[in-house]
Amino acid sequence: MPRTEQMMKQGLTLVDAINEALYQEMERDSRVVCLGEDVGLNGGVFRVTEGLQKVFGPERVIDTPLSESGIMGTAIGLAMAGMRPVPEIQFEGFMGPAFDQLVNHAARYRNRSRGSVTVPMTVRVPWGGGIHAPELHSDSPEAIYAHTPGLKVVIPSTPYDAKGLLLSAIRDPDPVVFFEPKRVYRSHREQIPEDEYTIPLGKAKVVAEGTDLTVVTWGACVHTCNEAMDHFPEDASVELIDLRTIAPLDIEAIVQSVEKTGRCVIVHEAPKTAGFGAEVATVIQERCFLHLRAPVQRVTGFDVMMPYYKLEQQYLPDAKRVEEAVLQCLAY
Amino acid sequence: MPIRTAYEGKVEFLQILDENGVLDESLAKGTLSDDDVVELYTYMVKCRAVDETAFKLQRAKRMGTYPQNKGQEAAAIGSGFAARRGVDWLVPCYRENAALWMHGQPMHYVFMYWMGDERGSQIPEGVCTLPLCVPIGTQMLHATGMAWAFKMRKEPRVCITYFGDGATSEGDFHEAMNFASAFQVPCVFFCQNNQWAISVPREQQMNSATVAQKALAYDMPTTQVDGNDLFAVYKATRDAVERARSGGGPAFIEAVTYRLADHTTADDARRYRDAQEVDAWMGKDPLIRLRKYLTAKGLWDDAKQAAADEVAKQTASEVVRSAEGITPPVATDMFDYTFESITPELETQRATMRTHSLGQRPQQAGLAAH
């Protein structure tokens, strides 16, 4: 939606940035439609689609039945028939019913038909913990989808990236799962260009340059790591990498950094075992073995169910845990 | 307060050509011309021959698992004939080969698919059929989404989606029916009730008296037809398709038919169903009744049948020749359709698939010297 005075003065939140991207892309491309539970009149439970229905009408910003598989499956049909659907699954914990459609159909149609039919759609999903939400509103299932051939998995951490990555995702010829870290939906404001711009999928961002150790992370944990950066010893030069897209993974960015630093700490919210950090660690082992000066470390959620909110802060990696891992790795 | 009726529904059953080949002339009016019937019967003979050939190929280990279409030809052909080729989209399950063929999907592609070759699901330019769909009951959502796009763009196109009686137990079936109804999209739901979902009979699959009545819950026009009756299938589908095309929304058709063969070539139906039941349905074979009808009307004779059988045999041989004659797939093909543009990691895997540990070039890991 057009910018408010507050946005012009103080910048945009991540929610504002996604809303602006949707608004601009729907204006530019009549094939783009948003559909999901409560995305229309109500503007989405997080207000990400606020105001869009008023501008583009109920036929392009569609309140669907409460039906995740229905949303995903019909979005696939819309995409195959030449539209550019942007379905929303209200919370990542509700992707279960839509899993079959996403994994067995959206991801596979191009290959199944040897390119005859394709599914250019962007599935928007509020993702991750830290907002005092009920059960199944706080999970981090990104590794499952990164493990699915045919899907791209994007996780922005800032308003600037969110806008540029979402525009790329919608214009991408293949299905993209776009996880939105709800913990930072409104926690930061940033001045970002009003004109449209894109950020290529599959490209990591070096948030801070350093020479002694690389921290690799994504999503809301980028902010946790940034916070930890303030506590490192002054002579420690730490490089912080925000992957932004985990599938396809920007392997070269990781390799380039770890070859330089020889040390790496991986930080993510999802459980440890078979989490996406394991893939990052393996890539480092495969590609940077002779450069390593310490074992790769992981700071992650635990291999437990995401606790309800009274304990969620104990589960989520915090700056203190990141700091300890970095200090241990540096001292190795 | 008196109790009032909140909702009342009924399901009609339509049969035009009975199993003895006797036609109800008044119901048949305005449906198929004599020429149509001769053409479609010839098509059915061809489809049956091709289907039997696929079965033999599997037994000779020249094809993988194959689900026979035998006995369901009238359902596929009658409905396929009601849709406009190259305009309307068919969204199949895997027992509608005849409909796909009629709409331009080459039959040797279908063979290639069951021979384990993805190229069999390619769709030639201008052909409007989706690939066969293995996960049961999931494709109706795609048909609903496509039909929704046609409605959004005001295109006079319709989708017909096919599925079996078992598929109507799946959640996706109900989600598709609800979406199609809520948004009034031009989609025809065509259920081939062939009485068996592998080994589970329809009566055990559901406690509903008919499959068609499930559409009443979605306020969708619904009808049950004799699925082995070409006239009834055609009429019901044509009415549903044209109503959908003119903005009348979705519709449901239950074609009551029978799976004369096993579920697939990997199945042995003798384990779970009576020979008597199968024999009884053999008598209702859609080909037999149509031949009786054509013969009685003087449109068909033994010589014509012999000629049609010969053409069918030739056609089946050509299908086999084309499917088996295709150049083997190139191994690197498996990488090339994951995304529109190959990713760097996939490119490495493709380049090293036969030479090195996956994803590693020796020099990358510093191993080149060893």
XYZ file of C-alpha atoms in Angstrom:
702
model
C 0.000 0.000 0.000
C 1.166 3.591 -0.445
C 3.457 4.713 2.356
C 2.139 6.354 5.479
C 3.740 9.388 7.086
C 5.216 7.187 9.808
C 6.883 4.974 7.226
C 8.347 7.988 5.467
C 9.753 9.341 8.706
C 10.795 6.192 10.540
C 11.143 3.630 7.802
C 9.302 0.405 7.048
C 8.876 -2.711 9.149
C 9.265 -6.132 7.587
C 5.465 -6.355 7.393
C 5.326 -2.977 5.628
C 8.010 -4.056 3.182
C 6.203 -7.267 2.225
C 2.951 -5.370 1.881
C 4.656 -2.811 -0.360
C 6.149 -5.564 -2.513
C 2.751 -7.255 -2.924
C 1.088 -3.945 -3.706
C 3.647 -2.982 -6.320
C 3.738 -6.393 -7.949
C -0.043 -6.678 -8.125
C -0.139 -3.268 -9.729
C 2.552 -4.245 -12.240
C 1.328 -7.751 -13.103
C -2.365 -8.612 -13.393
C -1.541 -12.332 -13.090
C -0.605 -11.920 -9.423
C -3.326 -12.937 -6.968
C -3.115 -13.336 -3.180
C -5.192 -16.043 -1.549
C -5.473 -17.491 1.916
C -7.334 -17.502 5.171
C -8.335 -13.994 6.285
C -5.989 -12.272 3.827
C -8.724 -10.147 2.241
C -11.053 -7.986 4.263
C -9.095 -8.586 7.451
C -5.720 -7.974 5.809
C -4.228 -11.184 7.206
C -3.770 -12.083 10.851
C -0.447 -10.205 10.821
C -1.863 -7.450 8.552
C 0.645 -8.288 5.843
C -2.030 -7.971 3.141
C -3.679 -4.956 4.790
C -5.569 -2.768 2.347
C -4.801 -4.838 -0.739
C -8.333 -6.139 -1.177
C -9.688 -2.608 -1.171
C -7.396 -1.688 -4.041
C -7.417 -4.868 -6.101
C -10.812 -6.311 -5.222
C -11.955 -9.623 -3.732
C -11.162 -11.500 -6.942
C -7.428 -10.816 -6.622
C -7.066 -10.713 -2.848
C -9.103 -13.725 -1.948
C -10.477 -14.894 1.369
C -10.497 -18.660 0.932
C -12.212 -21.401 2.892
C -10.272 -22.663 5.924
C -8.510 -25.287 3.911
C -4.716 -25.392 3.668
C -4.535 -28.177 1.123
C -7.256 -26.409 -0.821
C -5.268 -23.186 -0.823
C -2.079 -24.911 -1.936
C -3.736 -27.200 -4.472
C -5.828 -24.520 -6.153
C -2.812 -22.184 -6.193
C -0.965 -24.910 -8.108
C -3.828 -25.032 -10.615
C -3.870 -21.240 -10.915
C -0.122 -21.220 -11.528
C -0.294 -23.992 -14.131
C -3.014 -22.036 -15.906
C -0.792 -18.959 -16.211
C -1.483 -16.964 -13.046
C 1.124 -15.943 -10.456
C -0.547 -16.927 -7.201
C 0.808 -15.893 -3.820
C -0.949 -18.220 -1.377
C -0.542 -17.641 2.344
C -0.511 -20.436 4.904
C -1.420 -18.617 8.092
C 1.250 -20.221 10.307
C 4.076 -22.630 9.506
C 2.527 -25.155 11.916
C -0.436 -25.489 9.553
C 1.583 -26.500 6.531
C 0.922 -30.137 7.403
C -2.381 -30.445 5.523
C -0.807 -28.714 2.491
C 2.379 -30.772 2.573
C 1.252 -33.315 -0.003
C 0.276 -30.634 -2.489
C 3.486 -28.659 -1.978
C 5.944 -31.536 -1.969
C 4.279 -34.089 -4.249
C 2.844 -31.660 -6.770
C 4.168 -28.080 -6.717
C 7.766 -29.232 -6.478
C 7.398 -31.983 -9.051
C 5.250 -30.757 -11.921
C 8.097 -29.273 -13.961
C 10.131 -32.458 -13.760
C 7.120 -34.770 -14.047
C 6.044 -33.130 -17.280
C 9.589 -32.474 -18.493
C 8.860 -28.765 -18.475
C 5.407 -28.860 -20.106
C 3.638 -27.478 -17.035
C 5.218 -25.388 -14.302
C 4.156 -23.925 -10.980
C 5.365 -20.338 -10.583
C 3.906 -19.583 -7.163
C 5.194 -18.053 -3.950
C 3.890 -19.575 -0.743
C 4.084 -16.989 2.018
C 4.311 -18.440 5.510
C 4.764 -16.627 8.851
C 7.508 -18.669 10.496
C 9.413 -19.181 13.739
C 8.963 -18.479 17.417
C 9.300 -15.694 19.922
C 5.924 -13.978 19.740
C 4.105 -15.637 22.657
C 1.846 -17.564 20.307
C -0.134 -20.752 21.019
C 1.022 -24.261 20.153
C 1.954 -24.876 16.499
C 2.394 -21.167 15.797
C 6.162 -21.018 16.427
C 7.972 -23.778 14.550
C 10.883 -23.632 12.102
C 10.384 -26.386 9.523
C 12.613 -24.922 6.780
C 14.927 -27.936 6.499
C 12.026 -30.154 5.392
C 11.387 -27.958 2.385
C 15.070 -27.363 1.627
C 15.304 -31.175 1.437
C 12.604 -31.241 -1.239
C 14.011 -31.054 -4.764
C 12.138 -28.509 -6.856
C 11.405 -26.018 -4.095
C 13.251 -22.802 -3.341
C 13.253 -21.675 0.273
C 13.706 -18.001 1.093
C 13.895 -16.464 4.576
C 14.437 -12.708 4.747
C 15.594 -11.039 7.943
C 15.246 -7.340 7.140
C 12.649 -5.102 5.482
C 15.055 -4.293 2.631
C 15.702 -7.959 1.860
C 12.069 -8.926 2.338
C 10.896 -6.580 -0.398
C 13.607 -7.426 -2.908
C 13.457 -11.161 -2.272
C 9.664 -11.322 -2.446
C 9.635 -9.543 -5.801
C 12.202 -12.038 -7.083
C 10.218 -14.932 -5.659
C 6.976 -13.892 -7.343
C 8.786 -13.433 -10.664
C 10.623 -16.756 -10.302
C 9.462 -19.462 -12.718
C 9.455 -22.113 -9.977
C 7.690 -22.596 -6.642
C 9.165 -20.646 -3.747
C 8.439 -21.074 -0.046
C 8.824 -17.647 1.508
C 9.189 -17.926 5.282
C 8.579 -14.674 7.147
C 10.220 -14.471 10.589
C 7.350 -13.197 12.683
C 9.613 -12.342 15.630
C 11.036 -9.463 13.568
C 7.844 -8.576 11.665
C 7.689 -5.270 13.506
C 10.803 -5.128 15.653
C 12.923 -3.041 13.297
C 12.274 -0.214 10.898
C 14.418 0.529 7.909
C 14.454 3.143 5.163
C 14.222 1.211 1.916
C 13.792 2.360 -1.689
C 10.202 3.030 -2.640
C 10.846 2.020 -6.236
C 10.763 -1.662 -6.967
C 14.014 -3.611 -6.821
C 14.905 -7.270 -6.728
C 17.464 -9.315 -4.813
C 18.501 -12.532 -6.548
C 17.433 -15.764 -4.858
C 20.281 -18.015 -3.767
C 22.616 -15.208 -2.792
C 23.768 -14.756 0.805
C 24.596 -11.386 2.320
C 27.678 -10.508 4.328
C 26.165 -8.481 7.151
C 29.504 -7.731 8.815
C 32.964 -8.462 7.514
C 35.570 -10.209 9.652
C 38.676 -12.334 9.458
C 38.725 -14.644 12.522
C 35.410 -16.496 12.512
C 32.293 -16.826 10.365
C 28.805 -16.898 11.806
C 26.260 -18.343 9.343
C 22.597 -17.808 10.087
C 19.214 -16.809 8.652
C 15.859 -15.374 9.652
C 15.295 -13.774 13.032
C 18.586 -15.266 14.288
C 20.424 -12.706 12.172
C 19.290 -10.158 14.736
C 20.269 -12.423 17.639
C 23.744 -12.757 16.147
C 23.971 -9.032 15.535
C 23.208 -8.499 19.197
C 25.939 -10.989 20.148
C 28.415 -9.126 17.944
C 28.379 -6.276 20.453
C 29.732 -8.591 23.148
C 32.665 -10.191 21.392
C 36.206 -9.235 22.474
C 37.380 -6.155 20.626
C 40.222 -7.979 18.910
C 37.912 -10.684 17.572
C 36.993 -10.031 13.976
C 33.778 -11.905 13.243
C 32.114 -12.172 9.837
C 28.333 -12.508 9.866
C 26.570 -14.127 6.929
C 22.801 -14.024 6.419
C 21.981 -16.824 3.981
C 18.633 -15.208 2.982
C 17.912 -18.221 0.744
C 18.640 -21.712 2.050
C 17.611 -23.494 -1.138
C 19.445 -23.049 -3.374
C 22.262 -22.528 -0.911
C 24.952 -19.951 -1.644
C 27.796 -22.397 -1.096
C 30.437 -20.110 -2.563
C 29.672 -17.345 -0.081
C 30.149 -19.771 2.817
C 33.300 -21.297 1.354
C 34.834 -17.948 0.568
C 34.288 -16.766 4.112
C 35.367 -19.919 5.951
C 38.487 -20.295 3.811
C 39.399 -16.852 5.087
C 38.427 -17.286 8.752
C 38.953 -21.037 9.329
C 36.242 -21.040 11.960
C 32.471 -21.245 11.732
C 29.497 -21.104 14.067
C 26.076 -21.880 12.579
C 23.002 -20.477 14.282
C 19.376 -21.444 13.701
C 16.120 -21.687 15.566
C 15.081 -25.116 14.296
C 15.997 -28.312 16.189
C 19.611 -29.409 15.891
C 19.468 -32.925 14.465
C 19.112 -32.906 10.679
C 18.534 -29.164 10.862
C 19.732 -27.116 7.939
C 22.882 -26.262 9.931
C 23.996 -29.853 9.429
C 24.021 -29.243 5.682
C 26.015 -26.040 6.082
C 28.526 -27.837 8.327
C 28.900 -30.636 5.792
C 29.477 -28.213 2.947
C 32.239 -26.611 5.010
C 33.748 -30.006 5.745
C 33.635 -30.965 2.060
C 34.959 -27.728 0.719
C 37.090 -26.107 3.461
C 38.605 -29.069 5.306
C 42.208 -27.952 5.056
C 41.325 -24.403 6.024
C 39.575 -25.288 9.266
C 41.209 -24.291 12.519
C 38.409 -25.447 14.797
C 35.436 -27.820 14.615
C 32.334 -26.223 13.186
C 29.904 -25.371 15.969
C 26.147 -25.193 16.035
C 23.893 -23.025 18.165
C 20.350 -24.187 17.509
C 17.033 -25.009 19.020
C 16.936 -28.307 20.875
C 15.623 -31.643 19.605
C 12.378 -31.109 21.419
C 8.931 -29.878 20.573
C 8.932 -26.088 20.379
C 7.885 -25.242 23.960
C 4.767 -23.190 24.624
C 5.566 -19.577 25.181
C 6.426 -19.690 28.891
C 9.588 -21.544 27.946
C 10.175 -20.391 24.395
C 12.916 -17.938 25.303
C 14.830 -20.807 26.943
C 14.542 -22.762 23.696
C 15.462 -20.043 21.228
C 19.166 -19.398 20.642
C 19.990 -16.099 22.338
C 22.948 -13.731 22.100
C 24.553 -15.314 25.139
C 24.616 -18.805 23.617
C 25.962 -17.412 20.357
C 28.638 -15.490 22.243
C 29.747 -18.586 24.155
C 29.978 -20.674 21.011
C 31.990 -17.993 19.266
C 34.386 -17.625 22.203
C 34.863 -21.409 22.438
C 35.470 -21.672 18.743
C 37.968 -18.796 18.805
C 39.813 -20.358 21.764
C 40.062 -23.809 20.185
C -42.436 -23.401 16.036
C -43.133 -26.088 13.436
C -40.103 -27.975 12.265
C -39.438 -27.110 8.645
C -37.298 -28.766 6.002
C -33.963 -26.938 5.825
C -32.681 -28.814 2.825
C -33.875 -31.498 0.490
C -31.888 -33.191 -2.211
C -32.222 -35.959 -4.708
C -30.001 -37.762 -7.140
C -31.278 -38.890 -10.521
C -29.941 -41.890 -12.396
C -29.623 -41.629 -16.154
C -29.445 -44.546 -18.543
C -30.134 -44.164 -22.263
C -28.625 -47.309 -23.765
C -29.328 -50.380 -21.662
C -27.096 -53.411 -21.384
C -28.984 -55.203 -24.144
C -28.224 -52.398 -26.546
C -31.737 -50.955 -26.484
C -31.834 -47.182 -26.787
C -34.338 -44.826 -25.173
C -34.989 -42.736 -28.251
C -36.534 -39.783 -26.465
C -33.662 -39.417 -24.001
C -31.145 -39.920 -26.815
C -32.563 -37.055 -28.862
C -29.962 -34.375 -29.548
C -27.055 -36.404 -28.203
C -24.941 -38.493 -30.583
C -25.441 -38.859 -34.329
C -25.065 -42.236 -36.006
C -21.722 -41.143 -37.381
C -20.606 -40.108 -33.884
C -21.572 -43.480 -32.444
C -19.748 -45.432 -35.156
C -16.661 -43.265 -34.714
C -16.696 -43.535 -30.939
C -17.323 -47.271 -30.977
C -14.343 -47.725 -33.296
C -12.339 -45.641 -30.843
C -13.413 -47.871 -27.975
C -12.321 -50.976 -29.882
C -8.941 -49.331 -30.430
C -8.590 -48.356 -26.787
C -9.461 -51.843 -25.608
C -6.823 -53.331 -27.916
C -4.175 -50.884 -26.746
C -5.080 -51.582 -23.113
C -4.804 -55.363 -23.597
C -1.498 -54.811 -25.351
C -0.143 -52.862 -22.367
C -1.142 -55.757 -20.119
C 0.731 -58.226 -22.327
C 3.780 -55.968 -22.422
C 3.879 -55.923 -18.643
C 3.618 -59.711 -18.488
C 6.478 -59.912 -20.988
C 8.490 -57.576 -18.729
C 8.537 -54.891 -21.394
C 6.498 -52.487 -19.241
C 6.373 -51.797 -15.511
C 3.218 -51.843 -13.412
C 0.198 -50.792 -15.490
C -3.393 -50.050 -14.446
C -5.803 -51.458 -17.011
C -8.655 -49.268 -18.211
C -10.713 -52.239 -19.422
C -14.453 -51.810 -18.964
C -14.333 -48.055 -18.431
C -14.047 -46.973 -22.058
C -17.551 -45.515 -22.347
C -16.977 -43.330 -19.293
C -13.704 -41.952 -20.657
C -14.789 -41.551 -24.268
C -18.301 -40.258 -23.624
C -16.990 -37.565 -21.284
C -13.938 -36.728 -23.379
C -16.146 -36.257 -26.443
C -18.202 -33.691 -24.525
C -15.185 -31.427 -23.975
C -13.623 -29.198 -26.632
C -10.253 -30.423 -27.729
C -7.489 -27.839 -27.316
C -9.808 -25.556 -25.336
C -11.057 -27.437 -22.293
C -8.576 -29.110 -19.955
C -8.712 -32.731 -18.844
C -7.183 -33.365 -15.427
C -6.897 -37.128 -15.158
C -6.242 -39.812 -12.621
C -4.869 -42.825 -14.537
C -7.837 -44.760 -15.883
C -8.926 -42.336 -18.584
C -6.405 -43.112 -21.312
C -9.081 -42.977 -23.976
C -10.115 -39.431 -23.071
C -6.510 -38.206 -23.089
C -5.870 -39.871 -26.412
C -8.970 -38.299 -27.899
C -7.708 -34.897 -26.757
C -4.364 -35.330 -28.460
C -2.072 -36.872 -25.857
C -0.152 -39.508 -27.856
C -0.902 -42.995 -26.543
C 2.733 -44.034 -26.784
C 3.479 -41.280 -24.247
C 1.161 -43.046 -21.807
C 3.062 -46.258 -22.496
C 6.376 -44.472 -21.954
C 5.129 -43.212 -18.602
C 4.371 -46.753 -17.430
C 7.687 -47.859 -18.895
C 9.379 -45.567 -16.383
C 10.147 -42.587 -18.615
C 9.193 -39.067 -17.530
C 9.030 -37.989 -21.143
C 5.729 -39.851 -21.261
C 4.180 -37.006 -19.255
C 5.249 -34.326 -21.682
C 2.313 -32.503 -23.181
C 2.575 -31.614 -26.864
C 1.929 -27.988 -27.806
C -1.775 -27.278 -28.025
C -2.855 -30.381 -26.126
C -4.821 -29.522 -22.982
C -4.377 -32.505 -20.669
C -2.392 -32.729 -17.448
C -0.078 -35.669 -16.696
C -1.455 -38.822 -15.066
C -1.763 -38.359 -11.321
C -0.674 -41.069 -8.916
C -1.485 -39.580 -5.452
C -5.181 -40.364 -5.170
C -7.656 -37.540 -5.114
C -5.133 -34.701 -5.247
C -5.607 -33.573 -8.837
C -9.124 -32.230 -8.405
C -7.626 -29.220 -6.643
C -5.465 -28.492 -9.679
C -8.485 -28.683 -11.944
C -10.349 -26.332 -9.608
C -7.427 -23.878 -9.627
C -7.136 -23.971 -13.410
C -10.858 -23.496 -13.854
C -10.647 -20.597 -11.406
C -7.989 -18.969 -13.600
C -10.292 -19.360 -16.637
C -13.058 -17.663 -14.712
C -10.764 -14.831 -13.570
C -9.666 -14.214 -17.154
C -13.188 -14.691 -18.533
C -12.047 -17.436 -20.902
C -14.794 -19.804 -22.106
C -12.914 -22.905 -20.974
C -13.853 -25.740 -18.678
C -11.906 -28.379 -16.750
C -13.020 -31.975 -16.399
C -11.279 -33.825 -13.619
C -11.388 -37.611 -13.253
C -11.104 -39.723 -10.128
C -12.394 -42.959 -8.688
C -14.882 -43.839 -5.954
C -12.043 -44.324 -3.448
C -10.735 -40.808 -4.096
C -13.943 -39.343 -2.694
C -12.788 -40.462 0.756
C -9.773 -38.144 0.547
C -9.775 -34.737 2.186
C -8.513 -33.052 -0.970
C -11.634 -34.201 -2.816
C -13.828 -32.322 -0.376
C -11.553 -29.279 -0.349
C -11.700 -29.161 -4.145
C -15.486 -29.554 -4.194
C -15.835 -26.795 -1.600
C -13.515 -24.374 -3.408
C -15.171 -25.085 -6.750
C -18.579 -24.479 -5.254
C -17.619 -21.456 -3.135
C -16.036 -19.703 -6.120
C -18.387 -21.196 -8.747
C -15.589 -22.199 -11.086
C -16.164 -24.003 -14.392
C -15.028 -27.455 -13.292
C -16.779 -30.776 -13.881
C -16.009 -33.470 -11.327
C -16.242 -36.819 -13.082
C -16.172 -39.804 -10.746
C -15.501 -43.157 -12.322
C -17.149 -45.299 -9.710
C -15.651 -48.624 -10.745
C -16.768 -50.264 -7.474
C -13.309 -51.109 -6.190
C -10.448 -49.130 -4.635
C -7.848 -51.868 -5.033
C -9.416 -54.441 -2.682
C -11.972 -52.321 -0.849
C -15.465 -52.360 -2.347
C -17.470 -49.196 -2.654
C -19.976 -50.273 0.026
C -17.126 -50.539 2.485
C -15.453 -47.351 1.262
C -18.475 -45.306 2.276
C -21.891 -45.654 3.816
C -23.407 -43.281 1.260
C -26.018 -44.802 -1.046
C -24.437 -43.012 -4.016
C -21.209 -41.131 -4.644
C -23.178 -38.457 -6.469
C -24.977 -37.369 -3.313
C -21.706 -36.080 -1.874
C -22.058 -33.132 -4.255
C -25.361 -32.165 -2.624
C -23.352 -31.004 0.393
C -21.723 -28.451 -1.901
C -24.956 -27.444 -3.631
C -23.537 -28.654 -6.896
C -25.710 -30.037 -9.706
C -25.145 -33.763 -9.538
C -26.218 -36.830 -11.398
C -25.571 -40.545 -11.468
C -25.271 -42.156 -14.876
C -24.753 -45.626 -16.225
C -21.033 -45.298 -16.840
C -21.037 -48.091 -19.404
C -23.624 -46.253 -21.473
C -21.931 -43.958 -23.971
C -25.089 -41.913 -24.552
C -25.787 -41.238 -20.895
C -22.185 -40.337 -20.122
C -22.004 -38.010 -23.102
C -25.307 -36.283 -22.383
C -24.619 -35.727 -18.700
C -21.096 -34.457 -19.346
C -22.090 -32.230 -22.235
C -24.822 -30.632 -20.141
C -22.416 -30.108 -17.233
C -19.613 -28.763 -19.428
C -21.811 -26.338 -21.316
C -23.503 -25.139 -18.141
C -20.071 -24.526 -16.606
C -18.909 -22.742 -19.748
C -21.833 -20.377 -19.635
C -21.148 -19.391 -16.039
C -23.303 -21.994 -14.320
C -20.521 -23.203 -12.020
C -19.227 -26.678 -11.242
C -21.050 -29.979 -11.530
C -20.654 -33.557 -10.422
C -21.144 -36.761 -12.379
C -20.953 -40.246 -10.958
C -20.415 -42.774 -13.728
C -21.354 -46.192 -12.416
C -18.972 -48.575 -14.090
C -16.747 -51.500 -13.242
C -13.053 -52.271 -13.230
C -13.072 -55.458 -15.296
C -9.344 -56.048 -14.768
C -7.117 -56.033 -11.696
C -6.272 -52.718 -10.013
C -2.882 -52.870 -11.709
C -0.755 -55.617 -13.152
C 0.769 -55.963 -9.672
C -2.618 -56.876 -8.233
C -4.627 -60.114 -8.250
C -8.295 -59.270 -7.805
C -9.227 -62.946 -7.408
C -8.007 -62.603 -3.831
C -10.864 -60.325 -2.892
C -13.762 -60.440 -5.350
C -16.078 -63.144 -6.677
C -15.776 -64.424 -10.195
C -19.577 -64.258 -10.396
C -19.549 -60.547 -9.787
C -16.974 -60.031 -12.513
C -18.935 -62.260 -14.902
C -22.096 -60.272 -14.271
C -20.303 -57.043 -15.136
C -18.736 -58.634 -18.216
C -22.287 -58.781 -19.498
C -22.573 -55.015 -19.039
C -19.403 -54.336 -21.014
C -19.787 -51.004 -22.799
C -18.371 -52.407 -26.049
C -20.804 -55.304 -26.203
C -23.905 -53.198 -25.754
C -22.783 -50.594 -28.260
C -22.057 -53.262 -30.853
C -25.515 -54.784 -30.279
C -27.075 -51.377 -30.738
C -25.148 -50.571 -33.901
C -25.816 -54.017 -35.378
C -29.541 -53.795 -34.679
C -29.611 -50.389 -36.331
C -27.893 -51.742 -39.424
C -24.833 -49.585 -38.881
C -22.474 -52.444 -38.097
C -21.735 -56.006 -39.150
C -19.111 -58.712 -38.710
C -17.040 -57.473 -41.634
C -16.883 -54.000 -40.147
C -15.960 -55.480 -36.794
C -13.159 -57.495 -38.375
C -11.873 -54.373 -40.094
C -12.071 -52.368 -36.864
C -10.244 -55.111 -34.972
C -7.526 -55.118 -37.589
C -7.096 -51.326 -37.380
C -7.002 -51.595 -33.587
C -4.338 -54.256 -33.757
C -2.236 -52.172 -36.138
C -2.671 -49.110 -33.960
C -1.594 -50.996 -30.853
C 1.508 -52.255 -32.671
C 2.361 -48.709 -33.724
C 1.949 -47.476 -30.159
C 4.309 -50.180 -28.921
C 6.794 -49.464 -31.710
C 6.803 -45.752 -30.912
C 7.106 -46.268 -27.157
C 9.865 -48.847 -27.424
C 11.584 -47.114 -30.305
C 12.249 -43.923 -28.423
C 15.899 -43.180 -27.724
C 16.726 -44.039 -24.107
C 16.640 -41.077 -21.754
C 19.933 -39.329 -21.137
C 20.968 -39.759 -17.499
C 21.641 -36.062 -17.037
C 17.974 -35.387 -17.913
C 17.158 -36.024 -14.268
C 18.885 -32.776 -13.337
C 17.541 -30.568 -16.066
C 13.913 -30.132 -15.054
C 14.231 -29.548 -11.320
C 14.186 -25.794 -11.914
C 13.977 -23.666 -15.030
C 17.664 -22.769 -14.592
C 19.968 -25.351 -13.088
C 21.506 -24.342 -9.740
C 25.299 -24.400 -9.266
C 25.065 -27.336 -6.846
C 22.935 -29.369 -9.266
C 25.359 -28.513 -12.032
C 28.211 -29.962 -9.945
C 26.184 -33.079 -9.153
C 25.362 -33.507 -12.817
C 29.001 -33.116 -13.827
C 30.262 -35.510 -11.169
C 27.448 -38.077 -11.066
C 29.621 -40.855 -12.387
C 33.078 -39.734 -11.411
C 33.357 -38.451 -7.880
C 31.748 -38.474 -4.496
C 28.569 -36.453 -4.849
C 28.998 -32.761 -5.091
C 32.742 -32.800 -4.605
C 35.343 -32.144 -7.158
C 38.625 -33.547 -5.789
C 40.430 -30.250 -6.043
C 37.665 -28.531 -4.074
C 38.339 -30.674 -1.035
C 42.078 -30.426 -1.488
C 42.227 -34.113 -2.424
C 43.479 -33.804 -6.003
C 47.043 -34.662 -5.071
C 46.091 -37.929 -3.346
